């Protein structure tokens, strides 16, 4: 069965979409380009609206028009749809190729980044547009997505920039063993991250980490075409060493007056005399008026989200002039190339599965039928289904759910399918049963404290970005008490749960919280604490503890390395209120040897600080 898709404000555009096909795939097949990046429901590049009709959207449930923020790469129609994408244009239908690419050369400009040159089979070329990406297909059918760094003029080969991610599936199973002469299966091209034809506008190219790769393709393509459109490249990294092709970018700027290059370091050494801080803030400092520029951003989602919102709010950038290609890293606390399912490995659950954003429910699929007060009939029906489960009803069918709740079979079915899609239920034949995710709804009762409520979104986002468990703690009776937490999906997890209380002197979180004490108060705490060793590595000497806590106050970060639990490392940073008072500690914990304190300091600290500062601004 197929449905008709039409487009708001484009009477000449329409195409058919099969019921098991996404709107994005159908548009692609019909020769219409809608902005997208990951195609996995992770980034927001393809987000648009549904003006009328209904669609099942993985991670968002049933979306009924009018609805905004719909991921069109995950939307499968339930009825005819009228959509409102941010942009849509007619293009030639994509001709993708699957090829065996031979490794010609591997170089490592820095220890954790591999630049790989591939040669395609003799006589075969792979046409693509500058800024697009490919999929590397692994032996088990899994795939990873990486931007091509070479310009389209060199389409007899491929250049990829891949960061090694400790514990990552591709890094450990493929990249670490890859050698000259070996083959990888690649599928290309994908993506719409390409320069527009608005040559009268300056283009800001904003990259973090290996997001430099598509920028290299874009710039070298412009050079090859003899263009002169002003290109302003900003490259943000953690340390100077992460600028793995700074010499290449500097040569572009020296040879072509229409290209500028600005590197920005977030954790600089004492010898760095260039720009520092967040890369998007450097752009704002240089270009306070963006009314006549376009921005092309590739890298960490947190950077892209911050850049988009702040450029629009502070510099007047038009919404349709921000183009992005977001990394969506599973276990990636370092800026890595893109990978399958949010461009990630298998270490974490898919983004979106825990969110129920914008889900609406109508009886019979129209917006004109009667609703509960405030127009929330769909929510009321969903809650009725949820409350049905218990000892008396450990599992339900569509019929029994409809009978017990008094709602129609159609509505019961949609509620059950939505809850299944969101991960709250599992389906076995005709029977629906709760999953452990249902427990999260009960925990909502404990979320009435403003700080944990405000923090949860930032913790979830940090967990998604870092691939590790992230928590918020407060100081209570000399103990670090966990009041909010975003748990990473790991086979082995810690015993930390909401309400867990740890000795402040032995926990990274506690040391941050204690860092607000003056000397007299800290001495009094240590005298009363009588530190006890939790492991053989726990620091119990009071003079040494005072030194560590004072260092935490100075550096705004604290670490523990197997002091609380063998095999566990933790890092904590402060959260301040608007008056500058330390009110909580945000922390991340991980298992050794997969992650070390050095890893945390270099790769995780800059990212965690972004979310802690975002939380501070929201207080």
C-alpha positions as semicolon CSV with decimal commas, in nm:
position;residue;x (nm);y (nm);z (nm)
1;X;0,000;0,000;0,000
2;X;0,132;0,347;-0,083
3;X;0,041;0,696;0,035
4;X;0,063;1,030;-0,141
5;X;0,307;1,286;-0,004
6;X;0,254;1,652;-0,090
7;X;0,451;1,956;0,024
8;X;0,329;2,279;0,183
9;X;0,380;2,581;-0,044
10;X;0,494;2,357;-0,331
11;X;0,187;2,263;-0,533
12;X;0,405;2,115;-0,806
13;X;0,574;1,861;-0,579
14;X;0,423;1,525;-0,490
15;X;0,539;1,166;-0,472
16;X;0,429;0,825;-0,352
17;X;0,563;0,661;-0,036
18;X;0,520;0,295;0,051
19;X;0,389;0,216;0,400
20;X;0,722;0,057;0,503
21;X;0,929;0,337;0,348
22;X;1,041;0,658;0,511
23;X;0,938;0,993;0,371
24;X;1,304;1,082;0,319
25;X;1,374;0,763;0,123
26;X;1,064;0,816;-0,091
27;X;1,164;1,175;-0,168
28;X;1,515;1,058;-0,251
29;X;1,378;0,792;-0,484
30;X;1,151;1,043;-0,656
31;X;1,435;1,286;-0,717
32;X;1,366;1,542;-0,446
33;X;1,636;1,656;-0,207
34;X;1,543;1,718;0,156
35;X;1,824;1,813;0,397
36;X;1,956;1,514;0,591
37;X;2,272;1,381;0,745
38;X;2,272;1,061;0,949
39;X;1,947;0,901;0,817
40;X;1,920;0,730;1,159
41;X;1,701;0,972;1,352
42;X;1,986;1,118;1,552
43;X;2,078;1,455;1,410
44;X;1,812;1,716;1,339
45;X;1,909;1,789;0,978
46;X;1,595;1,633;0,827
47;X;1,350;1,769;1,083
48;X;1,041;1,924;0,932
49;X;0,671;1,950;0,990
50;X;0,360;1,749;0,913
51;X;0,082;1,984;0,807
52;X;-0,180;1,711;0,779
53;X;-0,202;1,335;0,803
54;X;-0,035;1,085;1,035
55;X;0,298;0,908;1,038
56;X;0,469;0,660;1,267
57;X;0,806;0,809;1,354
58;X;1,064;0,584;1,517
59;X;1,165;0,742;1,845
60;X;0,876;0,989;1,837
61;X;0,572;0,767;1,803
62;X;0,261;0,860;1,604
63;X;0,284;1,216;1,475
64;X;-0,040;1,380;1,355
65;X;-0,048;1,710;1,176
66;X;-0,002;1,983;1,256
67;X;0,328;1,876;1,413
68;X;0,677;2,022;1,416
69;X;1,021;1,872;1,470
70;X;0,939;1,548;1,288
71;X;1,238;1,344;1,176
72;X;1,149;1,272;0,815
73;X;1,419;1,005;0,789
74;X;1,221;0,800;1,042
75;X;0,866;0,893;0,940
76;X;0,657;0,619;0,776
77;X;0,311;0,730;0,663
78;X;-0,008;0,593;0,813
79;X;-0,217;0,815;0,584
80;X;-0,157;1,056;0,297
81;X;0,070;1,333;0,425
82;X;0,135;1,697;0,362
83;X;0,483;1,776;0,487
84;X;0,670;2,100;0,551
85;X;1,045;2,032;0,520
86;X;1,291;2,313;0,582
87;X;1,398;2,287;0,217
88;X;1,312;2,070;-0,080
89;X;1,431;2,087;-0,438
90;X;1,424;1,877;-0,751
91;X;1,751;1,696;-0,822
92;X;1,864;1,411;-1,037
93;X;1,783;1,078;-0,869
94;X;2,083;0,956;-0,673
95;X;2,283;0,676;-0,831
96;X;2,456;0,505;-0,544
97;X;2,730;0,251;-0,598
98;X;2,862;-0,029;-0,382
99;X;3,232;-0,080;-0,450
100;X;3,531;-0,266;-0,314
101;X;3,782;0,004;-0,220
102;X;4,148;-0,094;-0,183
103;X;4,363;0,067;0,084
104;X;4,644;0,253;-0,092
105;X;4,795;0,437;0,201
106;X;4,739;0,490;0,574
107;X;4,899;0,776;0,761
108;X;4,853;0,887;1,120
109;X;4,919;1,260;1,149
110;X;4,836;1,225;1,519
111;X;4,817;0,899;1,719
112;X;4,437;0,876;1,727
113;X;4,351;0,988;1,372
114;X;4,404;0,779;1,060
115;X;4,400;0,937;0,715
116;X;4,321;0,655;0,474
117;X;4,359;0,676;0,097
118;X;4,158;0,422;-0,105
119;X;4,179;0,328;-0,470
120;X;3,861;0,223;-0,651
121;X;3,852;-0,068;-0,898
122;X;4,019;0,007;-1,231
123;X;3,783;0,181;-1,468
124;X;3,529;0,267;-1,198
125;X;3,461;0,609;-1,058
126;X;3,221;0,717;-0,785
127;X;3,075;1,060;-0,862
128;X;2,978;1,262;-0,556
129;X;2,937;1,622;-0,446
130;X;3,181;1,795;-0,216
131;X;3,068;1,750;0,146
132;X;2,891;1,415;0,101
133;X;2,968;1,097;0,294
134;X;2,985;0,722;0,236
135;X;2,902;0,409;0,429
136;X;3,167;0,151;0,512
137;X;2,994;-0,187;0,527
138;X;3,145;-0,434;0,772
139;X;3,150;-0,811;0,734
140;X;2,850;-0,862;0,962
141;X;2,643;-0,610;0,766
142;X;2,690;-0,333;1,021
143;X;2,805;-0,002;0,878
144;X;2,979;0,323;0,967
145;X;2,943;0,658;0,793
146;X;3,239;0,882;0,712
147;X;3,269;1,207;0,518
148;X;3,486;1,203;0,210
149;X;3,778;1,444;0,240
150;X;3,886;1,442;-0,124
151;X;3,731;1,676;-0,382
152;X;3,487;1,537;-0,642
153;X;3,744;1,587;-0,917
154;X;3,940;1,297;-0,766
155;X;3,658;1,043;-0,775
156;X;3,874;0,747;-0,874
157;X;3,973;0,723;-0,510
158;X;3,855;0,811;-0,160
159;X;4,013;0,988;0,136
160;X;3,873;0,933;0,483
161;X;3,971;1,082;0,819
162;X;3,887;0,836;1,099
163;X;3,948;0,884;1,468
164;X;4,029;0,576;1,673
165;X;3,772;0,531;1,948
166;X;3,887;0,298;2,229
167;X;3,637;0,015;2,254
168;X;3,459;0,118;1,935
169;X;3,354;-0,171;1,712
170;X;3,497;-0,028;1,392
171;X;3,811;0,096;1,565
172;X;3,887;-0,237;1,731
173;X;3,765;-0,483;1,469
174;X;3,854;-0,303;1,148
175;X;4,068;0,009;1,182
176;X;4,327;-0,146;1,414
177;X;4,385;-0,431;1,168
178;X;4,354;-0,239;0,841
179;X;4,663;-0,239;0,623
180;X;4,776;-0,139;0,277
181;X;4,632;-0,365;0,007
182;X;4,323;-0,468;0,203
183;X;3,969;-0,400;0,083
184;X;3,665;-0,238;0,239
185;X;3,314;-0,238;0,097
186;X;3,183;0,116;0,057
187;X;2,847;0,256;-0,052
188;X;2,820;0,613;-0,180
189;X;2,721;0,891;-0,200
190;X;2,497;1,010;0,083
191;X;2,418;1,350;0,231
192;X;2,316;1,702;0,137
193;X;2,597;1,888;0,314
194;X;2,702;2,087;0,007
195;X;2,771;2,453;-0,063
196;X;2,478;2,646;-0,204
197;X;2,491;2,859;-0,516
198;X;2,468;3,181;-0,314
199;X;2,813;3,301;-0,417
200;X;2,735;3,655;-0,307
201;X;2,735;3,540;0,056
202;X;3,038;3,459;0,269
203;X;3,044;3,096;0,381
204;X;3,151;3,017;0,737
205;X;3,288;2,663;0,759
206;X;3,267;2,550;1,122
207;X;3,430;2,219;1,220
208;X;3,530;2,027;1,529
209;X;3,768;1,729;1,530
210;X;3,751;1,518;1,216
211;X;3,463;1,735;1,099
212;X;3,751;1,895;0,912
213;X;3,721;1,617;0,650
214;X;3,415;1,746;0,458
215;X;3,550;2,101;0,488
216;X;3,863;1,985;0,308
217;X;3,648;1,845;0,028
218;X;3,443;2,165;0,004
219;X;3,746;2,394;-0,003
220;X;3,953;2,189;-0,246
221;X;3,651;2,166;-0,475
222;X;3,615;2,544;-0,476
223;X;3,985;2,581;-0,553
224;X;3,960;2,332;-0,839
225;X;3,660;2,518;-0,982
226;X;3,847;2,848;-0,976
227;X;3,586;2,999;-0,748
228;X;3,645;3,301;-0,530
229;X;3,355;3,285;-0,284
230;X;3,485;3,396;0,059
231;X;3,531;3,089;0,279
232;X;3,603;3,139;0,648
233;X;3,723;2,813;0,807
234;X;3,706;2,780;1,187
235;X;3,843;2,453;1,327
236;X;3,781;2,378;1,695
237;X;3,973;2,106;1,878
238;X;4,075;2,016;2,233
239;X;4,454;2,061;2,206
240;X;4,703;2,188;1,951
241;X;4,798;1,830;1,862
242;X;4,442;1,767;1,740
243;X;4,494;2,012;1,451
244;X;4,616;1,721;1,244
245;X;4,614;1,908;0,908
246;X;4,669;2,265;1,021
247;X;4,952;2,300;0,769
248;X;4,716;2,214;0,483
249;X;4,459;2,471;0,596
250;X;4,731;2,733;0,643
251;X;4,854;2,674;0,286
252;X;4,503;2,726;0,148
253;X;4,476;3,059;0,331
254;X;4,822;3,170;0,217
255;X;4,760;3,085;-0,148
256;X;4,403;3,213;-0,181
257;X;4,299;3,550;-0,036
258;X;3,933;3,445;-0,031
259;X;4,009;3,168;0,222
260;X;4,078;3,236;0,591
261;X;4,169;2,983;0,859
262;X;4,115;3,025;1,233
263;X;4,207;2,736;1,467
264;X;4,044;2,745;1,811
265;X;4,170;2,539;2,109
266;X;3,942;2,458;2,403
267;X;4,218;2,320;2,632
268;X;4,531;2,507;2,523
269;X;4,883;2,462;2,652
270;X;5,071;2,752;2,808
271;X;5,253;2,804;2,479
272;X;4,942;2,850;2,263
273;X;4,890;3,213;2,162
274;X;4,595;3,167;1,926
275;X;4,221;3,167;1,980
276;X;4,078;2,968;2,271
277;X;3,741;2,859;2,404
278;X;3,437;2,740;2,211
279;X;3,485;2,757;1,837
280;X;3,137;2,894;1,766
281;X;3,196;3,180;2,009
282;X;3,509;3,272;1,814
283;X;3,288;3,301;1,505
284;X;3,046;3,529;1,690
285;X;3,332;3,750;1,805
286;X;3,455;3,789;1,448
287;X;3,116;3,810;1,274
288;X;2,860;3,971;1,506
289;X;2,627;4,036;1,210
290;X;2,542;3,721;1,012
291;X;2,259;3,865;0,807
292;X;2,454;3,803;0,487
293;X;2,640;3,478;0,555
294;X;2,577;3,107;0,533
295;X;2,710;2,868;0,795
296;X;2,820;2,510;0,728
297;X;2,888;2,317;1,049
298;X;3,023;1,966;1,094
299;X;3,122;1,798;1,418
300;X;2,993;1,743;1,768
301;X;2,612;1,780;1,802
302;X;2,650;1,999;2,110
303;X;2,860;2,246;1,907
304;X;2,614;2,243;1,619
305;X;2,312;2,297;1,847
306;X;2,484;2,581;2,031
307;X;2,605;2,743;1,710
308;X;2,263;2,728;1,544
309;X;2,073;2,877;1,838
310;X;2,330;3,143;1,927
311;X;2,398;3,249;1,568
312;X;2,025;3,300;1,512
313;X;1,960;3,472;1,847
314;X;2,271;3,690;1,871
315;X;2,386;3,752;1,513
316;X;2,064;3,742;1,311
317;X;2,149;3,436;1,104
318;X;1,849;3,325;0,899
319;X;1,724;2,978;0,989
320;X;1,755;2,853;0,632
321;X;2,119;2,959;0,607
322;X;2,253;2,715;0,865
323;X;2,361;2,381;0,718
324;X;2,492;2,102;0,937
325;X;2,635;1,753;0,933
326;X;2,640;1,637;1,295
327;X;2,851;1,359;1,436
328;X;2,643;1,125;1,646
329;X;2,893;0,925;1,838
330;X;2,797;0,618;2,039
331;X;3,090;0,575;2,267
332;X;3,257;0,878;2,125
333;X;3,381;1,121;2,376
334;X;3,635;1,228;2,116
335;X;3,525;1,385;1,786
336;X;3,512;1,084;1,558
337;X;3,387;1,008;1,213
338;X;3,026;0,915;1,172
339;X;2,898;0,570;1,239
340;X;2,584;0,368;1,191
341;X;2,280;0,446;1,409
342;X;2,357;0,806;1,500
343;X;2,683;0,731;1,326
344;X;2,788;0,527;1,627
345;X;2,893;0,189;1,734
346;X;2,674;-0,056;1,928
347;X;2,767;0,056;2,275
348;X;2,467;0,277;2,343
349;X;2,092;0,266;2,280
350;X;1,958;0,463;1,992
351;X;1,885;0,824;2,056
352;X;1,523;0,917;2,054
353;X;1,402;0,588;2,197
354;X;1,369;0,742;2,540
355;X;1,192;1,052;2,422
356;X;0,827;1,111;2,349
357;X;0,848;1,447;2,180
358;X;0,543;1,586;2,017
359;X;0,354;1,255;2,009
360;X;-0,015;1,317;1,944
361;X;-0,312;1,087;1,924
362;X;-0,644;1,132;1,751
363;X;-0,940;0,901;1,732
364;X;-0,969;0,800;1,369
365;X;-0,671;1,007;1,258
366;X;-0,823;1,353;1,229
367;X;-0,760;1,666;1,426
368;X;-1,128;1,759;1,435
369;X;-1,262;1,479;1,653
370;X;-1,345;1,540;2,017
371;X;-1,054;1,554;2,259
372;X;-1,004;1,558;2,631
373;X;-0,970;1,896;2,803
374;X;-0,676;2,102;2,670
375;X;-0,669;1,884;2,357
376;X;-0,479;1,595;2,519
377;X;-0,706;1,300;2,438
378;X;-0,413;1,105;2,299
379;X;-0,214;1,145;2,619
380;X;-0,515;1,043;2,829
381;X;-0,557;0,726;2,624
382;X;-0,189;0,644;2,646
383;X;-0,192;0,686;3,023
384;X;-0,498;0,466;3,050
385;X;-0,310;0,192;2,864
386;X;-0,004;0,235;3,088
387;X;-0,210;0,218;3,408
388;X;-0,371;-0,103;3,286
389;X;-0,053;-0,305;3,339
390;X;0,002;-0,467;3,678
391;X;-0,039;-0,796;3,861
392;X;-0,387;-0,839;3,716
393;X;-0,275;-0,754;3,363
394;X;0,092;-0,848;3,314
395;X;0,026;-0,859;2,938
396;X;-0,253;-0,728;2,716
397;X;-0,376;-0,761;2,359
398;X;-0,533;-0,487;2,149
399;X;-0,877;-0,630;2,225
400;X;-0,828;-0,662;2,599
401;X;-0,674;-0,315;2,623
402;X;-0,968;-0,165;2,439
403;X;-1,220;-0,357;2,652
404;X;-1,057;-0,269;2,983
405;X;-1,003;0,102;2,910
406;X;-1,314;0,170;2,705
407;X;-1,126;0,327;2,416
408;X;-1,159;0,215;2,056
409;X;-0,956;-0,076;1,919
410;X;-0,790;0,158;1,669
411;X;-0,679;0,395;1,944
412;X;-0,569;0,109;2,169
413;X;-0,363;-0,036;1,885
414;X;-0,195;0,298;1,816
415;X;-0,118;0,355;2,182
416;X;0,032;0,009;2,218
417;X;0,239;0,045;1,901
418;X;0,362;0,388;2,010
419;X;0,465;0,260;2,353
420;X;0,638;-0,033;2,184
421;X;0,818;0,201;1,944
422;X;0,935;0,411;2,238
423;X;1,064;0,107;2,422
424;X;0,812;0,092;2,706
425;X;0,649;-0,228;2,577
426;X;0,761;-0,537;2,392
427;X;0,543;-0,741;2,159
428;X;0,523;-1,121;2,150
429;X;0,264;-1,229;1,896
430;X;-0,059;-1,047;1,985
431;X;0,052;-0,981;2,346
432;X;0,214;-0,658;2,468
433;X;0,422;-0,663;2,787
434;X;0,607;-0,391;2,980
435;X;0,984;-0,353;2,952
436;X;1,208;-0,226;3,235
437;X;1,187;0,120;3,074
438;X;0,837;0,147;3,226
439;X;1,006;0,193;3,563
440;X;1,122;0,534;3,448
441;X;0,765;0,660;3,458
442;X;0,738;0,576;3,826
443;X;1,056;0,765;3,896
444;X;0,892;1,080;3,758
445;X;0,726;1,121;4,100
446;X;1,067;1,177;4,253
447;X;1,149;1,447;4,000
448;X;0,968;1,733;4,167
449;X;1,291;1,894;4,288
450;X;1,370;2,179;4,043
451;X;1,745;2,117;4,016
452;X;1,723;1,749;3,917
453;X;1,439;1,830;3,680
454;X;1,639;2,102;3,511
455;X;1,950;1,885;3,504
456;X;1,804;1,572;3,349
457;X;1,801;1,702;2,994
458;X;2,164;1,809;3,018
459;X;2,264;1,478;3,177
460;X;2,089;1,283;2,903
461;X;2,256;1,489;2,634
462;X;2,598;1,454;2,798
463;X;2,547;1,079;2,830
464;X;2,460;1,062;2,459
465;X;2,770;1,261;2,372
466;X;3,017;1,087;2,602
467;X;2,882;0,734;2,591
468;X;2,924;0,703;2,969
469;X;2,699;0,744;3,274
470;X;2,659;1,106;3,384
471;X;2,525;1,218;3,723
472;X;2,436;1,520;3,932
473;X;2,518;1,529;4,304
474;X;2,463;1,759;4,599
475;X;2,630;1,769;4,938
476;X;2,411;1,638;5,221
477;X;2,533;1,564;5,572
478;X;2,893;1,536;5,455
479;X;2,807;1,292;5,178
480;X;2,782;1,329;4,804
481;X;2,420;1,240;4,722
482;X;2,314;1,151;4,368
483;X;1,993;1,336;4,279
484;X;1,983;1,286;3,900
485;X;2,150;1,039;3,665
486;X;2,165;0,934;3,301
487;X;2,280;0,572;3,289
488;X;2,480;0,449;2,991
489;X;2,395;0,111;2,843
490;X;2,676;-0,116;2,961
491;X;2,693;-0,486;3,026
492;X;2,858;-0,406;3,357
493;X;2,730;-0,103;3,544
494;X;2,815;0,057;3,874
495;X;2,604;0,040;4,187
496;X;2,534;0,413;4,165
497;X;2,162;0,489;4,164
498;X;1,942;0,785;4,251
499;X;1,978;0,850;4,621
500;X;2,318;0,681;4,650
501;X;2,530;0,855;4,914
502;X;2,910;0,843;4,900
503;X;3,172;0,974;5,142
504;X;3,251;1,318;5,002
505;X;3,624;1,289;5,069
506;X;3,655;0,975;4,853
507;X;3,437;1,078;4,557
508;X;3,524;1,315;4,275
509;X;3,178;1,465;4,314
510;X;3,229;1,517;4,684
511;X;3,568;1,680;4,638
512;X;3,414;1,932;4,401
513;X;3,132;2,002;4,647
514;X;3,378;2,038;4,933
515;X;3,587;2,279;4,728
516;X;3,334;2,553;4,814
517;X;3,431;2,527;5,182
518;X;3,670;2,779;5,328
519;X;3,974;2,647;5,514
520;X;3,805;2,649;5,853
521;X;3,497;2,461;5,732
522;X;3,708;2,214;5,533
523;X;3,931;2,142;5,832
524;X;3,623;2,085;6,047
525;X;3,478;1,845;5,791
526;X;3,800;1,644;5,759
527;X;3,842;1,627;6,136
528;X;3,492;1,485;6,172
529;X;3,503;1,260;5,866
530;X;3,765;1,012;5,985
531;X;3,847;0,896;5,627
532;X;3,842;0,522;5,571
533;X;4,000;0,344;5,275
534;X;3,739;0,211;5,030
535;X;4,009;0,044;4,818
536;X;4,385;0,024;4,839
537;X;4,400;0,345;4,631
538;X;4,174;0,562;4,849
539;X;4,346;0,873;4,980
540;X;4,284;0,899;5,355
541;X;4,561;1,135;5,465
542;X;4,383;1,455;5,569
543;X;4,660;1,688;5,458
544;X;4,671;1,522;5,118
545;X;4,291;1,534;5,088
546;X;4,291;1,904;5,167
547;X;4,552;1,957;4,896
548;X;4,342;1,761;4,644
549;X;4,025;1,953;4,731
550;X;4,202;2,288;4,701
551;X;4,332;2,178;4,360
552;X;3,974;2,093;4,263
553;X;3,870;2,444;4,366
554;X;4,146;2,595;4,154
555;X;4,108;2,374;3,846
556;X;3,727;2,335;3,861
557;X;3,766;1,959;3,814
558;X;3,834;1,655;4,033
559;X;3,927;1,296;3,949
560;X;3,928;0,967;4,134
561;X;4,110;0,665;3,999
562;X;3,989;0,339;4,159
563;X;3,953;0,512;4,498
564;X;3,586;0,425;4,544
565;X;3,573;0,101;4,348
566;X;3,843;-0,102;4,177
567;X;3,831;-0,065;3,802
568;X;3,631;0,259;3,812
569;X;3,746;0,613;3,728
570;X;3,541;0,929;3,778
571;X;3,557;1,297;3,695
572;X;3,346;1,578;3,842
573;X;3,305;1,948;3,774
574;X;3,106;2,222;3,951
575;X;2,761;2,360;3,866
576;X;2,703;2,721;3,975
577;X;2,385;2,922;4,025
578;X;2,342;3,271;3,874
579;X;2,510;3,425;4,179
580;X;2,819;3,210;4,134
581;X;2,739;2,979;4,423
582;X;2,840;2,615;4,383
583;X;2,515;2,420;4,405
584;X;2,593;2,078;4,258
585;X;2,851;1,861;4,091
586;X;2,818;1,702;3,747
587;X;3,020;1,386;3,700
588;X;3,101;1,107;3,458
589;X;3,222;0,761;3,550
590;X;3,369;0,482;3,339
591;X;3,548;0,150;3,367
592;X;3,921;0,094;3,346
593;X;4,114;0,016;3,130
594;X;3,866;0,122;2,863
595;X;3,891;0,480;2,990
596;X;4,171;0,641;3,190
597;X;4,198;0,967;3,381
598;X;4,411;1,098;3,094
599;X;4,133;1,012;2,850
600;X;3,880;1,189;3,068
601;X;4,089;1,503;3,098
602;X;4,165;1,525;2,727
603;X;3,843;1,409;2,564
604;X;3,556;1,422;2,815
605;X;3,630;1,733;3,020
606;X;3,563;1,992;2,746
607;X;3,232;1,826;2,659
608;X;3,115;1,784;3,019
609;X;3,192;2,150;3,086
610;X;2,961;2,253;2,803
611;X;2,668;2,073;2,965
612;X;2,750;2,191;3,317
613;X;2,764;2,549;3,194
614;X;2,437;2,501;3,007
615;X;2,277;2,378;3,330
616;X;2,419;2,675;3,521
617;X;2,266;2,914;3,268
618;X;1,925;2,750;3,312
619;X;1,916;2,793;3,691
